[in-house]
Amino acid sequence: MSGAVIVGAGPGIGAAVARRFARAGLGVGLIARSETTVKAVADGITGAVLALTADSTDEVGLRAALDRVVEEYGVPDVVVYNAAIIQPDAVGDLTARQHLDAWAVNVVGAITTAAHVVPAMAERGSGSFIITGGMPEPKPGYASLSLGKAGVRTLVTLLDQQYGASGVHAASVTVGGAVAPGTAYDPDDIAEHYWQLHTQPRDQWEHERSH
């Protein structure tokens, strides 16, 4: 069975993306920090689903969870990194430790995930690695998030440079506002971008979609 992995499978975008890929017949591996959160997302999916708990900042735990998904569904066809710390803060508000904690979730977890799954995708010659982006313009009231989203945008470029020629499509979906059902940032509408990026022919690859 083809497989999709969502790291940071929360109730908004993560759940909507999981439902979209499950609807297409993919087995879905869900990874979230909270067992309550990941179970609630899994309960909303019709089809093959594997719910796992791991903190994106725990390298050993995250890699083990990714291995478990591979055991279940094989090397994933698509991996979505959706974990982030979304908090208002300005330069000077956070301690160095707090900045490092935010960076660990917003960027380093994505690096760990990519390092663990993308080489096998490249060896196979296909796969998509999609990151939830945001902050199309930096905002002084969201300093740590602005820095984090700039970081993952750069990571997409680096992954494309390293693995694009091997058939791995690296991309991000840049979300420009607060996600909520029934608004301009409805999670189900946003999830469609992930599906379209994953299914794009290679000669039409985009590396960033904005919503």
PDB file of C-alpha atoms in Angstrom:
ATOM      1  CA  MET A   1       0.000   0.000   0.000  1.00  0.00           C
ATOM      2  CA  SER A   2       1.176   3.518  -0.758  1.00  0.00           C
ATOM      3  CA  GLY A   3       1.771   5.582   2.345  1.00  0.00           C
ATOM      4  CA  ALA A   4       1.635   9.156   3.570  1.00  0.00           C
ATOM      5  CA  VAL A   5       3.155  10.464   6.789  1.00  0.00           C
ATOM      6  CA  ILE A   6       2.027  13.587   8.627  1.00  0.00           C
ATOM      7  CA  VAL A   7       4.357  14.815  11.355  1.00  0.00           C
ATOM      8  CA  GLY A   8       2.477  17.279  13.524  1.00  0.00           C
ATOM      9  CA  ALA A   9      -0.928  15.722  12.946  1.00  0.00           C
ATOM     10  CA  GLY A  10      -3.076  18.258  14.768  1.00  0.00           C
ATOM     11  CA  PRO A  11      -6.759  19.115  14.427  1.00  0.00           C
ATOM     12  CA  GLY A  12      -6.370  21.754  11.691  1.00  0.00           C
ATOM     13  CA  ILE A  13      -4.147  21.362   8.632  1.00  0.00           C
ATOM     14  CA  GLY A  14      -2.662  18.063   9.785  1.00  0.00           C
ATOM     15  CA  ALA A  15      -6.047  16.370  10.080  1.00  0.00           C
ATOM     16  CA  ALA A  16      -7.290  17.828   6.797  1.00  0.00           C
ATOM     17  CA  VAL A  17      -4.181  16.683   4.914  1.00  0.00           C
ATOM     18  CA  ALA A  18      -4.482  13.217   6.450  1.00  0.00           C
ATOM     19  CA  ARG A  19      -8.110  12.955   5.337  1.00  0.00           C
ATOM     20  CA  ARG A  20      -7.207  14.114   1.825  1.00  0.00           C
ATOM     21  CA  PHE A  21      -4.517  11.502   1.344  1.00  0.00           C
ATOM     22  CA  ALA A  22      -6.620   8.767   2.949  1.00  0.00           C
ATOM     23  CA  ARG A  23      -9.454   9.616   0.560  1.00  0.00           C
ATOM     24  CA  ALA A  24      -7.041   8.928  -2.306  1.00  0.00           C
ATOM     25  CA  GLY A  25      -6.414   5.444  -0.933  1.00  0.00           C
ATOM     26  CA  LEU A  26      -3.066   5.956   0.803  1.00  0.00           C
ATOM     27  CA  GLY A  27      -2.318   4.438   4.159  1.00  0.00           C
ATOM     28  CA  VAL A  28      -1.744   7.295   6.569  1.00  0.00           C
ATOM     29  CA  GLY A  29       0.822   7.433   9.351  1.00  0.00           C
ATOM     30  CA  LEU A  30       0.062  10.111  11.916  1.00  0.00           C
ATOM     31  CA  ILE A  31       2.707  11.407  14.313  1.00  0.00           C
ATOM     32  CA  ALA A  32       1.898  13.895  17.053  1.00  0.00           C
ATOM     33  CA  ARG A  33       3.254  14.733  20.481  1.00  0.00           C
ATOM     34  CA  SER A  34      -0.025  14.047  22.299  1.00  0.00           C
ATOM     35  CA  GLU A  35      -1.784  10.686  22.272  1.00  0.00           C
ATOM     36  CA  THR A  36      -5.134  12.439  22.710  1.00  0.00           C
ATOM     37  CA  THR A  37      -4.482  14.657  19.686  1.00  0.00           C
ATOM     38  CA  VAL A  38      -3.314  11.904  17.356  1.00  0.00           C
ATOM     39  CA  LYS A  39      -6.166   9.583  18.366  1.00  0.00           C
ATOM     40  CA  ALA A  40      -8.740  12.286  17.627  1.00  0.00           C
ATOM     41  CA  VAL A  41      -7.261  12.818  14.161  1.00  0.00           C
ATOM     42  CA  ALA A  42      -7.124   9.066  13.504  1.00  0.00           C
ATOM     43  CA  ASP A  43     -10.769   8.665  14.507  1.00  0.00           C
ATOM     44  CA  GLY A  44     -11.748  11.088  11.740  1.00  0.00           C
ATOM     45  CA  ILE A  45     -10.087   9.075   8.978  1.00  0.00           C
ATOM     46  CA  THR A  46     -11.713   6.387   6.887  1.00  0.00           C
ATOM     47  CA  GLY A  47      -9.145   3.905   5.665  1.00  0.00           C
ATOM     48  CA  ALA A  48      -5.801   2.529   6.798  1.00  0.00           C
ATOM     49  CA  VAL A  49      -4.332   4.662   9.551  1.00  0.00           C
ATOM     50  CA  LEU A  50      -1.486   4.266  12.031  1.00  0.00           C
ATOM     51  CA  ALA A  51      -1.431   6.686  14.985  1.00  0.00           C
ATOM     52  CA  LEU A  52       1.882   7.220  16.777  1.00  0.00           C
ATOM     53  CA  THR A  53       3.166   9.595  19.423  1.00  0.00           C
ATOM     54  CA  ALA A  54       6.542  11.309  19.201  1.00  0.00           C
ATOM     55  CA  ASP A  55       7.846  14.778  19.907  1.00  0.00           C
ATOM     56  CA  SER A  56       9.407  16.367  16.824  1.00  0.00           C
ATOM     57  CA  THR A  57      12.296  17.584  18.994  1.00  0.00           C
ATOM     58  CA  ASP A  58      13.071  14.036  20.209  1.00  0.00           C
ATOM     59  CA  GLU A  59      15.316  12.729  17.442  1.00  0.00           C
ATOM     60  CA  VAL A  60      15.331   9.129  18.664  1.00  0.00           C
ATOM     61  CA  GLY A  61      11.574   9.039  19.206  1.00  0.00           C
ATOM     62  CA  LEU A  62      10.770  10.730  15.908  1.00  0.00           C
ATOM     63  CA  ARG A  63      13.037   8.422  13.912  1.00  0.00           C
ATOM     64  CA  ALA A  64      11.512   5.391  15.644  1.00  0.00           C
ATOM     65  CA  ALA A  65       8.000   6.551  14.773  1.00  0.00           C
ATOM     66  CA  LEU A  66       9.005   7.095  11.143  1.00  0.00           C
ATOM     67  CA  ASP A  67      10.508   3.593  11.068  1.00  0.00           C
ATOM     68  CA  ARG A  68       7.232   2.194  12.357  1.00  0.00           C
ATOM     69  CA  VAL A  69       5.329   3.839   9.490  1.00  0.00           C
ATOM     70  CA  VAL A  70       7.827   2.421   6.992  1.00  0.00           C
ATOM     71  CA  GLU A  71       7.317  -1.042   8.492  1.00  0.00           C
ATOM     72  CA  GLU A  72       3.569  -0.668   7.991  1.00  0.00           C
ATOM     73  CA  TYR A  73       3.360   0.979   4.555  1.00  0.00           C
ATOM     74  CA  GLY A  74       6.871   0.918   3.074  1.00  0.00           C
ATOM     75  CA  VAL A  75       8.950   3.949   2.132  1.00  0.00           C
ATOM     76  CA  PRO A  76       6.360   6.753   2.087  1.00  0.00           C
ATOM     77  CA  ASP A  77       5.127   8.291  -1.132  1.00  0.00           C
ATOM     78  CA  VAL A  78       4.639  11.612   0.620  1.00  0.00           C
ATOM     79  CA  VAL A  79       5.788  13.088   3.920  1.00  0.00           C
ATOM     80  CA  VAL A  80       4.259  16.256   5.347  1.00  0.00           C
ATOM     81  CA  TYR A  81       5.994  18.187   8.124  1.00  0.00           C
ATOM     82  CA  ASN A  82       3.357  20.263   9.872  1.00  0.00           C
ATOM     83  CA  ALA A  83       4.774  20.784  13.377  1.00  0.00           C
ATOM     84  CA  ALA A  84       5.323  24.355  14.575  1.00  0.00           C
ATOM     85  CA  ILE A  85       5.262  26.541  17.651  1.00  0.00           C
ATOM     86  CA  ILE A  86       2.894  29.401  16.852  1.00  0.00           C
ATOM     87  CA  GLN A  87       3.271  32.097  19.458  1.00  0.00           C
ATOM     88  CA  PRO A  88       3.402  35.902  19.505  1.00  0.00           C
ATOM     89  CA  ASP A  89       6.850  37.187  20.417  1.00  0.00           C
ATOM     90  CA  ALA A  90       9.079  40.074  19.404  1.00  0.00           C
ATOM     91  CA  VAL A  91      12.869  40.292  19.302  1.00  0.00           C
ATOM     92  CA  GLY A  92      13.904  40.532  22.952  1.00  0.00           C
ATOM     93  CA  ASP A  93      10.863  38.739  24.376  1.00  0.00           C
ATOM     94  CA  LEU A  94      12.346  35.247  24.481  1.00  0.00           C
ATOM     95  CA  THR A  95      15.390  33.864  26.195  1.00  0.00           C
ATOM     96  CA  ALA A  96      18.027  32.139  24.101  1.00  0.00           C
ATOM     97  CA  ARG A  97      16.675  28.812  25.374  1.00  0.00           C
ATOM     98  CA  GLN A  98      13.140  29.669  24.286  1.00  0.00           C
ATOM     99  CA  HIS A  99      14.370  30.609  20.820  1.00  0.00           C
ATOM    100  CA  LEU A 100      16.239  27.324  20.570  1.00  0.00           C
ATOM    101  CA  ASP A 101      13.137  25.417  21.687  1.00  0.00           C
ATOM    102  CA  ALA A 102      11.027  27.118  18.987  1.00  0.00           C
ATOM    103  CA  TRP A 103      13.694  26.522  16.324  1.00  0.00           C
ATOM    104  CA  ALA A 104      13.875  22.855  17.346  1.00  0.00           C
ATOM    105  CA  VAL A 105      10.197  22.347  16.478  1.00  0.00           C
ATOM    106  CA  ASN A 106       9.887  24.778  13.575  1.00  0.00           C
ATOM    107  CA  VAL A 107      13.028  23.742  11.687  1.00  0.00           C
ATOM    108  CA  VAL A 108      15.185  21.009  13.239  1.00  0.00           C
ATOM    109  CA  GLY A 109      12.322  18.514  13.412  1.00  0.00           C
ATOM    110  CA  ALA A 110      11.805  19.001   9.688  1.00  0.00           C
ATOM    111  CA  ILE A 111      15.516  18.398   9.087  1.00  0.00           C
ATOM    112  CA  THR A 112      15.419  15.210  11.169  1.00  0.00           C
ATOM    113  CA  THR A 113      12.360  13.969   9.292  1.00  0.00           C
ATOM    114  CA  ALA A 114      13.881  14.726   5.891  1.00  0.00           C
ATOM    115  CA  ALA A 115      17.219  13.162   6.796  1.00  0.00           C
ATOM    116  CA  HIS A 116      15.438   9.984   7.852  1.00  0.00           C
ATOM    117  CA  VAL A 117      13.079   9.444   4.921  1.00  0.00           C
ATOM    118  CA  VAL A 118      14.247  11.386   1.872  1.00  0.00           C
ATOM    119  CA  PRO A 119      17.363   9.305   1.039  1.00  0.00           C
ATOM    120  CA  ALA A 120      15.171   6.191   0.661  1.00  0.00           C
ATOM    121  CA  MET A 121      12.747   8.138  -1.521  1.00  0.00           C
ATOM    122  CA  ALA A 122      15.666   9.245  -3.690  1.00  0.00           C
ATOM    123  CA  GLU A 123      16.942   5.677  -3.942  1.00  0.00           C
ATOM    124  CA  ARG A 124      13.475   4.613  -5.140  1.00  0.00           C
ATOM    125  CA  GLY A 125      13.357   7.589  -7.521  1.00  0.00           C
ATOM    126  CA  SER A 126      10.117   9.196  -6.354  1.00  0.00           C
ATOM    127  CA  GLY A 127       8.385  10.860  -3.434  1.00  0.00           C
ATOM    128  CA  SER A 128       7.197  14.191  -2.089  1.00  0.00           C
ATOM    129  CA  PHE A 129       8.397  16.030   0.999  1.00  0.00           C
ATOM    130  CA  ILE A 130       6.058  18.918   1.816  1.00  0.00           C
ATOM    131  CA  ILE A 131       6.425  21.397   4.660  1.00  0.00           C
ATOM    132  CA  THR A 132       3.728  23.651   6.052  1.00  0.00           C
ATOM    133  CA  GLY A 133       5.113  27.144   5.589  1.00  0.00           C
ATOM    134  CA  GLY A 134       3.790  30.504   6.620  1.00  0.00           C
ATOM    135  CA  MET A 135       4.732  34.104   7.296  1.00  0.00           C
ATOM    136  CA  PRO A 136       5.055  35.145   3.655  1.00  0.00           C
ATOM    137  CA  GLU A 137       6.426  38.376   5.087  1.00  0.00           C
ATOM    138  CA  PRO A 138       8.258  38.520   8.446  1.00  0.00           C
ATOM    139  CA  LYS A 139       6.206  40.115  11.223  1.00  0.00           C
ATOM    140  CA  PRO A 140       7.875  41.762  14.226  1.00  0.00           C
ATOM    141  CA  GLY A 141       5.143  40.447  16.519  1.00  0.00           C
ATOM    142  CA  TYR A 142       5.933  36.847  15.492  1.00  0.00           C
ATOM    143  CA  ALA A 143       9.711  36.815  15.495  1.00  0.00           C
ATOM    144  CA  SER A 144      10.381  33.149  16.284  1.00  0.00           C
ATOM    145  CA  LEU A 145       7.760  31.953  13.803  1.00  0.00           C
ATOM    146  CA  SER A 146       9.019  34.336  11.089  1.00  0.00           C
ATOM    147  CA  LEU A 147      12.541  32.980  11.558  1.00  0.00           C
ATOM    148  CA  GLY A 148      11.289  29.385  11.592  1.00  0.00           C
ATOM    149  CA  LYS A 149       9.254  29.710   8.408  1.00  0.00           C
ATOM    150  CA  ALA A 150      12.197  31.372   6.656  1.00  0.00           C
ATOM    151  CA  GLY A 151      14.254  28.394   7.780  1.00  0.00           C
ATOM    152  CA  VAL A 152      11.948  25.740   6.343  1.00  0.00           C
ATOM    153  CA  ARG A 153      11.596  27.691   3.097  1.00  0.00           C
ATOM    154  CA  THR A 154      15.373  27.454   2.773  1.00  0.00           C
ATOM    155  CA  LEU A 155      15.274  23.772   3.714  1.00  0.00           C
ATOM    156  CA  VAL A 156      12.933  23.108   0.781  1.00  0.00           C
ATOM    157  CA  THR A 157      15.471  24.719  -1.551  1.00  0.00           C
ATOM    158  CA  LEU A 158      18.320  22.673  -0.085  1.00  0.00           C
ATOM    159  CA  LEU A 159      16.358  19.417  -0.399  1.00  0.00           C
ATOM    160  CA  ASP A 160      15.491  20.198  -3.997  1.00  0.00           C
ATOM    161  CA  GLN A 161      19.123  20.929  -4.787  1.00  0.00           C
ATOM    162  CA  GLN A 162      20.274  17.698  -3.134  1.00  0.00           C
ATOM    163  CA  TYR A 163      17.502  15.283  -4.105  1.00  0.00           C
ATOM    164  CA  GLY A 164      15.373  16.832  -6.849  1.00  0.00           C
ATOM    165  CA  ALA A 165      17.369  15.203  -9.625  1.00  0.00           C
ATOM    166  CA  SER A 166      16.697  11.829  -7.944  1.00  0.00           C
ATOM    167  CA  GLY A 167      12.940  12.319  -8.200  1.00  0.00           C
ATOM    168  CA  VAL A 168      12.080  13.795  -4.801  1.00  0.00           C
ATOM    169  CA  HIS A 169       9.699  16.752  -4.983  1.00  0.00           C
ATOM    170  CA  ALA A 170      10.410  19.167  -2.109  1.00  0.00           C
ATOM    171  CA  ALA A 171       7.835  21.895  -1.608  1.00  0.00           C
ATOM    172  CA  SER A 172       6.093  24.066   0.958  1.00  0.00           C
ATOM    173  CA  VAL A 173       2.560  25.349   1.367  1.00  0.00           C
ATOM    174  CA  THR A 174       2.701  28.913   2.662  1.00  0.00           C
ATOM    175  CA  VAL A 175      -0.370  29.701   4.757  1.00  0.00           C
ATOM    176  CA  GLY A 176      -0.911  33.425   5.166  1.00  0.00           C
ATOM    177  CA  GLY A 177      -3.404  33.582   8.039  1.00  0.00           C
ATOM    178  CA  ALA A 178      -5.102  31.852  10.960  1.00  0.00           C
ATOM    179  CA  VAL A 179      -6.546  28.489   9.949  1.00  0.00           C
ATOM    180  CA  ALA A 180     -10.211  27.903  10.748  1.00  0.00           C
ATOM    181  CA  PRO A 181     -13.080  26.042   9.036  1.00  0.00           C
ATOM    182  CA  GLY A 182     -15.390  28.196   6.965  1.00  0.00           C
ATOM    183  CA  THR A 183     -12.878  31.017   6.553  1.00  0.00           C
ATOM    184  CA  ALA A 184     -10.499  32.000   3.756  1.00  0.00           C
ATOM    185  CA  TYR A 185      -8.020  29.668   5.474  1.00  0.00           C
ATOM    186  CA  ASP A 186     -10.249  26.604   5.665  1.00  0.00           C
ATOM    187  CA  PRO A 187      -8.040  23.554   6.380  1.00  0.00           C
ATOM    188  CA  ASP A 188      -9.789  21.381   3.783  1.00  0.00           C
ATOM    189  CA  ASP A 189      -9.095  23.975   1.077  1.00  0.00           C
ATOM    190  CA  ILE A 190      -5.480  24.249   2.203  1.00  0.00           C
ATOM    191  CA  ALA A 191      -5.102  20.443   2.186  1.00  0.00           C
ATOM    192  CA  GLU A 192      -5.885  20.393  -1.516  1.00  0.00           C
ATOM    193  CA  HIS A 193      -2.606  22.217  -2.190  1.00  0.00           C
ATOM    194  CA  TYR A 194      -0.677  19.343  -0.620  1.00  0.00           C
ATOM    195  CA  TRP A 195      -2.442  16.829  -2.839  1.00  0.00           C
ATOM    196  CA  GLN A 196      -1.855  18.911  -5.970  1.00  0.00           C
ATOM    197  CA  LEU A 197       1.832  19.343  -5.164  1.00  0.00           C
ATOM    198  CA  HIS A 198       2.214  15.615  -4.550  1.00  0.00           C
ATOM    199  CA  THR A 199       0.547  14.666  -7.832  1.00  0.00           C
ATOM    200  CA  GLN A 200       2.246  17.243 -10.081  1.00  0.00           C
ATOM    201  CA  PRO A 201       4.111  15.838 -13.090  1.00  0.00           C
ATOM    202  CA  ARG A 202       7.838  16.242 -12.663  1.00  0.00           C
ATOM    203  CA  ASP A 203       8.130  18.801 -15.470  1.00  0.00           C
ATOM    204  CA  GLN A 204       5.537  20.974 -13.691  1.00  0.00           C
ATOM    205  CA  TRP A 205       6.896  20.848 -10.140  1.00  0.00           C
ATOM    206  CA  GLU A 206       6.280  23.875  -7.973  1.00  0.00           C
ATOM    207  CA  HIS A 207       8.322  24.372  -4.819  1.00  0.00           C
ATOM    208  CA  GLU A 208       5.993  26.742  -3.006  1.00  0.00           C
ATOM    209  CA  ARG A 209       2.236  27.149  -2.989  1.00  0.00           C
ATOM    210  CA  SER A 210       0.543  30.054  -1.188  1.00  0.00           C
ATOM    211  CA  HIS A 211      -2.897  30.099   0.336  1.00  0.00           C
TER     212      HIS A 211
END
